[in-house]
Amino acid sequence: MLGKIWVISKKIVWMILLFGAIAIAGSVGKQMAKAWMTTSDTEKLEKFIYEFVKGINSQSPKQLDPITRIDRTEAVDGYKIRAYYTLVNYNIYAQGFKLAKLKELTAKKLCVDKSQYSNLQLGLVWEYVYKQESGAEVGRFKIAKADCSVI
């Protein structure tokens, strides 16, 4: 009699273990499928970069204000967007032009905007290149996540 109870008990234990393993496998499988089907942050960032560059370049060159024209953008070095600008009639106002002040204002704008800040948190780096109409470079600067900590 004890032998029969032992055999039945072993079967019940094995059944419980089997159902437990199936439940765990199902739960793990569900989590893996969910992770596989959602877009990763890097994929979102890559998509943002691609769409941003494509959108700007489809409209470029474009006069942004009386002195600034965006000529083109490009995705470079992984998660960096480089934007090329021309400063129209630069020689007229060259003495008053302060690249450091422009970087400060641009960083403030990017760091306050939630979606832009989110992209910076993911590793996006903005690089701005300014040139004269003659093609001579006026200057360039980069803005990354670290620039938001000083604002």
Tab-separated table of N, CA and C in Angstrom:
chain	number	residue	atom	x	y	z
A	1	MET	N	0.804	-1.181	0.000
A	1	MET	CA	0.000	0.000	0.000
A	1	MET	C	0.866	1.271	0.000
A	2	LEU	N	1.865	1.270	0.865
A	2	LEU	CA	2.779	2.412	0.873
A	2	LEU	C	3.492	2.554	-0.467
A	3	GLY	N	3.758	1.447	-1.079
A	3	GLY	CA	4.418	1.469	-2.387
A	3	GLY	C	3.541	2.148	-3.430
A	4	LYS	N	2.216	1.823	-3.402
A	4	LYS	CA	1.282	2.441	-4.349
A	4	LYS	C	1.159	3.939	-4.101
A	5	ILE	N	1.085	4.329	-2.853
A	5	ILE	CA	0.978	5.754	-2.507
A	5	ILE	C	2.236	6.481	-2.976
A	6	TRP	N	3.380	5.849	-2.771
A	6	TRP	CA	4.645	6.453	-3.204
A	6	TRP	C	4.663	6.643	-4.717
A	7	VAL	N	4.230	5.681	-5.498
A	7	VAL	CA	4.203	5.760	-6.957
A	7	VAL	C	3.254	6.880	-7.394
A	8	ILE	N	2.081	6.948	-6.764
A	8	ILE	CA	1.116	7.998	-7.107
A	8	ILE	C	1.678	9.362	-6.717
A	9	SER	N	2.301	9.454	-5.561
A	9	SER	CA	2.883	10.716	-5.101
A	9	SER	C	3.965	11.188	-6.067
A	10	LYS	N	4.798	10.245	-6.539
A	10	LYS	CA	5.849	10.613	-7.491
A	10	LYS	C	5.241	11.156	-8.779
A	11	LYS	N	4.161	10.515	-9.246
A	11	LYS	CA	3.504	10.975	-10.469
A	11	LYS	C	2.930	12.379	-10.268
A	12	ILE	N	2.317	12.616	-9.110
A	12	ILE	CA	1.741	13.936	-8.827
A	12	ILE	C	2.853	14.985	-8.764
A	13	VAL	N	3.948	14.664	-8.086
A	13	VAL	CA	5.076	15.600	-7.998
A	13	VAL	C	5.600	15.910	-9.394
A	14	TRP	N	5.778	14.889	-10.219
A	14	TRP	CA	6.277	15.098	-11.579
A	14	TRP	C	5.297	15.922	-12.413
A	15	MET	N	4.012	15.697	-12.234
A	15	MET	CA	2.995	16.473	-12.957
A	15	MET	C	3.058	17.945	-12.533
A	16	ILE	N	3.192	18.178	-11.221
A	16	ILE	CA	3.290	19.560	-10.719
A	16	ILE	C	4.537	20.233	-11.282
A	17	LEU	N	5.656	19.516	-11.267
A	17	LEU	CA	6.900	20.067	-11.815
A	17	LEU	C	6.767	20.343	-13.313
A	18	LEU	N	6.122	19.445	-14.029
A	18	LEU	CA	5.945	19.612	-15.467
A	18	LEU	C	5.088	20.843	-15.765
A	19	PHE	N	3.935	20.965	-15.064
A	19	PHE	CA	3.077	22.129	-15.280
A	19	PHE	C	3.774	23.423	-14.852
A	20	GLY	N	4.551	23.358	-13.798
A	20	GLY	CA	5.309	24.534	-13.351
A	20	GLY	C	6.328	24.953	-14.403
A	21	ALA	N	7.020	23.963	-14.968
A	21	ALA	CA	8.008	24.250	-16.009
A	21	ALA	C	7.339	24.841	-17.248
A	22	ILE	N	6.178	24.301	-17.606
A	22	ILE	CA	5.441	24.824	-18.765
A	22	ILE	C	5.010	26.268	-18.504
A	23	ALA	N	4.513	26.523	-17.294
A	23	ALA	CA	4.080	27.884	-16.954
A	23	ALA	C	5.252	28.863	-17.012
A	24	ILE	N	6.388	28.442	-16.463
A	24	ILE	CA	7.577	29.304	-16.478
A	24	ILE	C	8.045	29.524	-17.912
A	25	ALA	N	8.089	28.456	-18.705
A	25	ALA	CA	8.520	28.575	-20.096
A	25	ALA	C	7.583	29.491	-20.872
A	26	GLY	N	6.285	29.352	-20.616
A	26	GLY	CA	5.314	30.217	-21.290
A	26	GLY	C	5.514	31.672	-20.927
A	27	SER	N	5.752	31.933	-19.651
A	27	SER	CA	5.962	33.303	-19.189
A	27	SER	C	7.239	33.886	-19.793
A	28	VAL	N	8.308	33.113	-19.779
A	28	VAL	CA	9.573	33.560	-20.357
A	28	VAL	C	9.408	33.776	-21.859
A	29	GLY	N	8.729	32.856	-22.510
A	29	GLY	CA	8.499	32.984	-23.954
A	29	GLY	C	7.704	34.234	-24.284
A	30	LYS	N	6.714	34.523	-23.472
A	30	LYS	CA	5.889	35.713	-23.674
A	30	LYS	C	6.743	36.974	-23.538
A	31	GLN	N	7.597	37.014	-22.517
A	31	GLN	CA	8.466	38.173	-22.310
A	31	GLN	C	9.461	38.321	-23.460
A	32	MET	N	10.002	37.185	-23.925
A	32	MET	CA	10.954	37.234	-25.037
A	32	MET	C	10.268	37.730	-26.305
A	33	ALA	N	9.066	37.262	-26.555
A	33	ALA	CA	8.333	37.698	-27.740
A	33	ALA	C	8.021	39.183	-27.660
A	34	LYS	N	7.633	39.640	-26.479
A	34	LYS	CA	7.333	41.052	-26.286
A	34	LYS	C	8.585	41.902	-26.535
A	35	ALA	N	9.712	41.472	-25.978
A	35	ALA	CA	10.967	42.207	-26.174
A	35	ALA	C	11.389	42.184	-27.644
A	36	TRP	N	11.162	41.076	-28.298
A	36	TRP	CA	11.559	40.937	-29.696
A	36	TRP	C	10.695	41.816	-30.593
A	37	MET	N	9.430	41.958	-30.235
A	37	MET	CA	8.500	42.679	-31.086
A	37	MET	C	8.516	44.188	-30.854
A	38	THR	N	9.036	44.660	-29.717
A	38	THR	CA	9.074	46.100	-29.485
A	38	THR	C	10.338	46.685	-30.091
A	39	THR	N	10.255	47.946	-30.440
A	39	THR	CA	11.385	48.632	-31.040
A	39	THR	C	12.358	49.050	-29.942
A	40	SER	N	13.612	48.717	-30.131
A	40	SER	CA	14.614	49.103	-29.136
A	40	SER	C	14.910	50.597	-29.242
A	41	ASP	N	15.518	51.136	-28.205
A	41	ASP	CA	15.873	52.550	-28.203
A	41	ASP	C	16.833	52.885	-29.336
A	42	THR	N	17.772	51.984	-29.604
A	42	THR	CA	18.728	52.269	-30.681
A	42	THR	C	18.025	52.274	-32.034
A	43	GLU	N	17.047	51.392	-32.204
A	43	GLU	CA	16.294	51.392	-33.459
A	43	GLU	C	15.486	52.675	-33.606
A	44	LYS	N	14.901	53.129	-32.504
A	44	LYS	CA	14.148	54.388	-32.534
A	44	LYS	C	15.069	55.549	-32.895
A	45	LEU	N	16.255	55.569	-32.300
A	45	LEU	CA	17.211	56.636	-32.571
A	45	LEU	C	17.669	56.597	-34.025
A	46	GLU	N	17.974	55.403	-34.517
A	46	GLU	CA	18.389	55.268	-35.917
A	46	GLU	C	17.288	55.736	-36.861
A	47	LYS	N	16.050	55.397	-36.544
A	47	LYS	CA	14.910	55.822	-37.370
A	47	LYS	C	14.762	57.337	-37.324
A	48	PHE	N	14.894	57.934	-36.126
A	48	PHE	CA	14.804	59.383	-36.002
A	48	PHE	C	15.872	60.060	-36.860
A	49	ILE	N	17.110	59.583	-36.758
A	49	ILE	CA	18.218	60.182	-37.525
A	49	ILE	C	17.936	60.091	-39.013
A	50	TYR	N	17.540	58.913	-39.469
A	50	TYR	CA	17.267	58.706	-40.895
A	50	TYR	C	16.166	59.651	-41.378
A	51	GLU	N	15.060	59.700	-40.634
A	51	GLU	CA	13.925	60.525	-41.053
A	51	GLU	C	14.254	62.018	-40.972
A	52	PHE	N	15.003	62.428	-39.949
A	52	PHE	CA	15.365	63.835	-39.814
A	52	PHE	C	16.241	64.276	-40.981
A	53	VAL	N	17.285	63.516	-41.252
A	53	VAL	CA	18.215	63.861	-42.337
A	53	VAL	C	17.479	63.870	-43.680
A	54	LYS	N	16.680	62.865	-43.904
A	54	LYS	CA	15.919	62.782	-45.156
A	54	LYS	C	14.975	63.974	-45.299
A	55	GLY	N	14.275	64.323	-44.215
A	55	GLY	CA	13.324	65.439	-44.256
A	55	GLY	C	13.989	66.778	-44.510
A	56	ILE	N	15.077	67.045	-43.810
A	56	ILE	CA	15.777	68.327	-43.999
A	56	ILE	C	16.367	68.407	-45.397
A	57	ASN	N	16.998	67.341	-45.840
A	57	ASN	CA	17.634	67.373	-47.155
A	57	ASN	C	16.623	67.493	-48.294
A	58	SER	N	15.403	67.021	-48.079
A	58	SER	CA	14.388	67.148	-49.129
A	58	SER	C	13.943	68.600	-49.298
A	59	GLN	N	14.202	69.444	-48.301
A	59	GLN	CA	13.801	70.849	-48.343
A	59	GLN	C	14.998	71.797	-48.486
A	60	SER	N	16.189	71.262	-48.550
A	60	SER	CA	17.395	72.093	-48.547
A	60	SER	C	17.878	72.369	-49.956
A	61	PRO	N	18.569	73.496	-50.121
A	61	PRO	CA	18.845	74.535	-49.128
A	61	PRO	C	17.576	75.339	-48.830
A	62	LYS	N	17.518	75.825	-47.589
A	62	LYS	CA	16.339	76.566	-47.137
A	62	LYS	C	16.786	77.740	-46.284
A	63	GLN	N	16.290	78.914	-46.618
A	63	GLN	CA	16.591	80.116	-45.849
A	63	GLN	C	15.772	80.087	-44.565
A	64	LEU	N	16.434	80.071	-43.395
A	64	LEU	CA	15.754	79.992	-42.105
A	64	LEU	C	15.396	81.363	-41.548
A	65	ASP	N	16.258	82.321	-41.809
A	65	ASP	CA	16.039	83.703	-41.394
A	65	ASP	C	16.893	84.565	-42.319
A	66	PRO	N	16.908	85.883	-42.151
A	66	PRO	CA	17.642	86.736	-43.102
A	66	PRO	C	19.132	86.406	-43.255
A	67	ILE	N	19.741	85.784	-42.251
A	67	ILE	CA	21.183	85.539	-42.354
A	67	ILE	C	21.572	84.053	-42.351
A	68	THR	N	20.641	83.150	-42.070
A	68	THR	CA	20.990	81.737	-41.916
A	68	THR	C	20.265	80.877	-42.937
A	69	ARG	N	21.042	80.072	-43.645
A	69	ARG	CA	20.494	79.112	-44.605
A	69	ARG	C	21.014	77.722	-44.249
A	70	ILE	N	20.114	76.743	-44.146
A	70	ILE	CA	20.565	75.367	-43.949
A	70	ILE	C	20.787	74.766	-45.327
A	71	ASP	N	21.968	74.204	-45.522
A	71	ASP	CA	22.329	73.666	-46.830
A	71	ASP	C	22.064	72.172	-46.944
A	72	ARG	N	22.384	71.437	-45.871
A	72	ARG	CA	22.175	69.983	-45.901
A	72	ARG	C	22.494	69.407	-44.524
A	73	THR	N	22.084	68.165	-44.335
A	73	THR	CA	22.436	67.423	-43.121
A	73	THR	C	22.936	66.053	-43.537
A	74	GLU	N	23.641	65.418	-42.627
A	74	GLU	CA	24.102	64.050	-42.895
A	74	GLU	C	24.244	63.297	-41.586
A	75	ALA	N	24.033	61.995	-41.678
A	75	ALA	CA	24.247	61.108	-40.536
A	75	ALA	C	25.683	60.620	-40.616
A	76	VAL	N	26.427	60.823	-39.537
A	76	VAL	CA	27.838	60.440	-39.533
A	76	VAL	C	28.210	59.778	-38.212
A	77	ASP	N	29.234	58.955	-38.251
A	77	ASP	CA	29.833	58.378	-37.040
A	77	ASP	C	28.812	57.792	-36.061
A	78	GLY	N	27.962	56.946	-36.531
A	78	GLY	CA	27.000	56.316	-35.631
A	78	GLY	C	25.799	57.192	-35.366
A	79	TYR	N	25.727	57.771	-34.174
A	79	TYR	CA	24.553	58.533	-33.778
A	79	TYR	C	24.825	60.033	-33.774
A	80	LYS	N	25.321	60.544	-34.878
A	80	LYS	CA	25.598	61.980	-34.984
A	80	LYS	C	24.905	62.529	-36.226
A	81	ILE	N	24.291	63.695	-36.045
A	81	ILE	CA	23.723	64.423	-37.176
A	81	ILE	C	24.570	65.671	-37.355
A	82	ARG	N	25.104	65.831	-38.544
A	82	ARG	CA	25.900	67.019	-38.859
A	82	ARG	C	25.068	67.902	-39.789
A	83	ALA	N	24.884	69.144	-39.398
A	83	ALA	CA	24.098	70.095	-40.188
A	83	ALA	C	25.008	71.207	-40.685
A	84	TYR	N	24.890	71.509	-41.972
A	84	TYR	CA	25.721	72.535	-42.602
A	84	TYR	C	24.878	73.776	-42.871
A	85	TYR	N	25.359	74.921	-42.391
A	85	TYR	CA	24.661	76.188	-42.550
A	85	TYR	C	25.563	77.182	-43.261
A	86	THR	N	24.934	78.089	-44.011
A	86	THR	CA	25.641	79.215	-44.610
A	86	THR	C	25.138	80.482	-43.947
A	87	LEU	N	26.064	81.335	-43.547
A	87	LEU	CA	25.733	82.634	-42.969
A	87	LEU	C	25.821	83.664	-44.096
A	88	VAL	N	24.661	84.133	-44.528
A	88	VAL	CA	24.562	85.063	-45.656
A	88	VAL	C	25.068	86.439	-45.225
A	89	ASN	N	25.872	87.063	-46.084
A	89	ASN	CA	26.459	88.391	-45.808
A	89	ASN	C	27.204	88.419	-44.473
A	90	TYR	N	27.944	87.378	-44.194
A	90	TYR	CA	28.652	87.244	-42.919
A	90	TYR	C	29.573	88.424	-42.627
A	91	ASN	N	30.239	88.935	-43.631
A	91	ASN	CA	31.213	90.031	-43.418
A	91	ASN	C	30.575	91.268	-42.806
A	92	ILE	N	29.292	91.477	-43.020
A	92	ILE	CA	28.611	92.657	-42.486
A	92	ILE	C	28.499	92.598	-40.955
A	93	TYR	N	28.263	91.425	-40.403
A	93	TYR	CA	28.042	91.304	-38.955
A	93	TYR	C	29.066	90.399	-38.267
A	94	ALA	N	30.164	90.109	-38.907
A	94	ALA	CA	31.158	89.166	-38.395
A	94	ALA	C	31.657	89.508	-36.994
A	95	GLN	N	31.849	90.765	-36.708
A	95	GLN	CA	32.389	91.128	-35.402
A	95	GLN	C	31.424	90.816	-34.272
A	96	GLY	N	30.134	90.864	-34.537
A	96	GLY	CA	29.149	90.590	-33.492
A	96	GLY	C	28.770	89.119	-33.372
A	97	PHE	N	29.296	88.295	-34.263
A	97	PHE	CA	28.933	86.874	-34.259
A	97	PHE	C	29.761	86.122	-33.219
A	98	LYS	N	29.072	85.470	-32.287
A	98	LYS	CA	29.739	84.713	-31.216
A	98	LYS	C	29.301	83.258	-31.287
A	99	LEU	N	30.184	82.392	-31.748
A	99	LEU	CA	29.877	80.971	-31.890
A	99	LEU	C	29.554	80.338	-30.538
A	100	ALA	N	30.268	80.736	-29.484
A	100	ALA	CA	30.023	80.181	-28.145
A	100	ALA	C	28.604	80.500	-27.667
A	101	LYS	N	28.138	81.709	-27.947
A	101	LYS	CA	26.786	82.109	-27.549
A	101	LYS	C	25.753	81.306	-28.345
A	102	LEU	N	26.020	81.097	-29.621
A	102	LEU	CA	25.123	80.298	-30.460
A	102	LEU	C	25.033	78.869	-29.945
A	103	LYS	N	26.170	78.304	-29.547
A	103	LYS	CA	26.164	76.948	-28.984
A	103	LYS	C	25.343	76.904	-27.692
A	104	GLU	N	25.526	77.894	-26.840
A	104	GLU	CA	24.789	77.943	-25.577
A	104	GLU	C	23.279	77.986	-25.815
A	105	LEU	N	22.837	78.840	-26.726
A	105	LEU	CA	21.411	78.970	-27.026
A	105	LEU	C	20.850	77.695	-27.664
A	106	THR	N	21.631	77.101	-28.551
A	106	THR	CA	21.192	75.873	-29.218
A	106	THR	C	21.098	74.730	-28.219
A	107	ALA	N	22.084	74.604	-27.347
A	107	ALA	CA	22.061	73.547	-26.329
A	107	ALA	C	20.859	73.717	-25.409
A	108	LYS	N	20.590	74.940	-25.020
A	108	LYS	CA	19.446	75.203	-24.138
A	108	LYS	C	18.149	74.753	-24.812
A	109	LYS	N	18.014	75.073	-26.078
A	109	LYS	CA	16.803	74.698	-26.821
A	109	LYS	C	16.673	73.171	-26.918
A	110	LEU	N	17.760	72.485	-27.244
A	110	LEU	CA	17.715	71.029	-27.381
A	110	LEU	C	17.476	70.332	-26.042
A	111	CYS	N	18.079	70.849	-24.990
A	111	CYS	CA	17.983	70.195	-23.683
A	111	CYS	C	16.633	70.411	-23.009
A	112	VAL	N	15.934	71.468	-23.372
A	112	VAL	CA	14.620	71.734	-22.781
A	112	VAL	C	13.520	70.953	-23.496
A	113	ASP	N	13.674	70.741	-24.789
A	113	ASP	CA	12.686	69.993	-25.568
A	113	ASP	C	12.757	68.514	-25.172
A	114	LYS	N	11.641	67.961	-24.675
A	114	LYS	CA	11.651	66.598	-24.132
A	114	LYS	C	12.073	65.547	-25.147
A	115	SER	N	11.566	65.633	-26.371
A	115	SER	CA	11.921	64.606	-27.354
A	115	SER	C	13.383	64.728	-27.773
A	116	GLN	N	13.866	65.967	-27.907
A	116	GLN	CA	15.274	66.153	-28.261
A	116	GLN	C	16.184	65.699	-27.126
A	117	TYR	N	15.803	66.027	-25.894
A	117	TYR	CA	16.607	65.605	-24.751
A	117	TYR	C	16.641	64.086	-24.661
A	118	SER	N	15.513	63.453	-24.934
A	118	SER	CA	15.446	61.988	-24.930
A	118	SER	C	16.436	61.410	-25.937
A	119	ASN	N	16.504	62.012	-27.123
A	119	ASN	CA	17.460	61.545	-28.134
A	119	ASN	C	18.899	61.760	-27.683
A	120	LEU	N	19.158	62.882	-27.017
A	120	LEU	CA	20.506	63.124	-26.487
A	120	LEU	C	20.853	62.076	-25.434
A	121	GLN	N	19.878	61.720	-24.592
A	121	GLN	CA	20.091	60.699	-23.562
A	121	GLN	C	20.459	59.355	-24.186
A	122	LEU	N	19.900	59.077	-25.364
A	122	LEU	CA	20.180	57.816	-26.053
A	122	LEU	C	21.523	57.822	-26.783
A	123	GLY	N	22.178	58.992	-26.819
A	123	GLY	CA	23.503	59.050	-27.437
A	123	GLY	C	23.606	59.897	-28.688
A	124	LEU	N	22.530	60.562	-29.076
A	124	LEU	CA	22.587	61.420	-30.261
A	124	LEU	C	23.523	62.596	-30.005
A	125	VAL	N	24.305	62.927	-31.000
A	125	VAL	CA	25.180	64.098	-30.960
A	125	VAL	C	24.833	64.960	-32.164
A	126	TRP	N	24.598	66.238	-31.896
A	126	TRP	CA	24.356	67.200	-32.967
A	126	TRP	C	25.666	67.921	-33.256
A	127	GLU	N	25.999	68.066	-34.515
A	127	GLU	CA	27.164	68.867	-34.901
A	127	GLU	C	26.691	69.933	-35.882
A	128	TYR	N	27.035	71.175	-35.585
A	128	TYR	CA	26.641	72.315	-36.409
A	128	TYR	C	27.888	72.888	-37.062
A	129	VAL	N	27.822	73.070	-38.379
A	129	VAL	CA	28.945	73.614	-39.139
A	129	VAL	C	28.449	74.874	-39.846
A	130	TYR	N	29.131	75.998	-39.574
A	130	TYR	CA	28.753	77.277	-40.171
A	130	TYR	C	29.851	77.745	-41.109
A	131	LYS	N	29.428	78.234	-42.274
A	131	LYS	CA	30.393	78.747	-43.248
A	131	LYS	C	29.877	80.041	-43.866
A	132	GLN	N	30.803	80.751	-44.481
A	132	GLN	CA	30.440	81.960	-45.214
A	132	GLN	C	29.950	81.559	-46.600
A	133	GLU	N	29.384	82.517	-47.305
A	133	GLU	CA	28.943	82.247	-48.677
A	133	GLU	C	30.109	81.837	-49.567
A	134	SER	N	31.307	82.302	-49.236
A	134	SER	CA	32.501	81.951	-50.015
A	134	SER	C	32.905	80.493	-49.800
A	135	GLY	N	32.353	79.874	-48.766
A	135	GLY	CA	32.713	78.488	-48.453
A	135	GLY	C	33.674	78.383	-47.278
A	136	ALA	N	34.242	79.497	-46.859
A	136	ALA	CA	35.181	79.487	-45.731
A	136	ALA	C	34.415	79.163	-44.441
A	137	GLU	N	34.961	78.242	-43.679
A	137	GLU	CA	34.291	77.841	-42.441
A	137	GLU	C	34.434	78.921	-41.377
A	138	VAL	N	33.307	79.244	-40.746
A	138	VAL	CA	33.273	80.211	-39.649
A	138	VAL	C	33.535	79.488	-38.337
A	139	GLY	N	32.960	78.317	-38.190
A	139	GLY	CA	33.161	77.527	-36.980
A	139	GLY	C	32.190	76.367	-36.906
A	140	ARG	N	32.417	75.540	-35.912
A	140	ARG	CA	31.561	74.375	-35.695
A	140	ARG	C	31.524	74.051	-34.219
A	141	PHE	N	30.453	73.386	-33.825
A	141	PHE	CA	30.350	72.916	-32.448
A	141	PHE	C	29.453	71.695	-32.407
A	142	LYS	N	29.594	70.940	-31.309
A	142	LYS	CA	28.793	69.740	-31.089
A	142	LYS	C	27.985	69.912	-29.815
A	143	ILE	N	26.829	69.260	-29.795
A	143	ILE	CA	26.005	69.233	-28.591
A	143	ILE	C	25.644	67.780	-28.309
A	144	ALA	N	25.956	67.355	-27.081
A	144	ALA	CA	25.676	65.995	-26.641
A	144	ALA	C	25.007	66.054	-25.263
A	145	LYS	N	24.721	64.907	-24.722
A	145	LYS	CA	24.049	64.806	-23.424
A	145	LYS	C	24.768	65.613	-22.332
A	146	ALA	N	26.079	65.573	-22.321
A	146	ALA	CA	26.854	66.270	-21.293
A	146	ALA	C	26.618	67.783	-21.304
A	147	ASP	N	26.289	68.341	-22.463
A	147	ASP	CA	26.046	69.778	-22.553
A	147	ASP	C	24.788	70.196	-21.800
A	148	CYS	N	23.878	69.258	-21.581
A	148	CYS	CA	22.639	69.581	-20.861
A	148	CYS	C	22.869	69.725	-19.367
A	149	SER	N	23.921	69.127	-18.865
A	149	SER	CA	24.189	69.197	-17.422
A	149	SER	C	24.728	70.555	-17.001
A	150	VAL	N	25.225	71.346	-17.927
A	150	VAL	CA	25.776	72.660	-17.575
A	150	VAL	C	24.767	73.776	-17.761
A	151	ILE	N	23.578	73.413	-18.195
A	151	ILE	CA	22.536	74.432	-18.445
A	151	ILE	C	21.693	74.619	-17.215
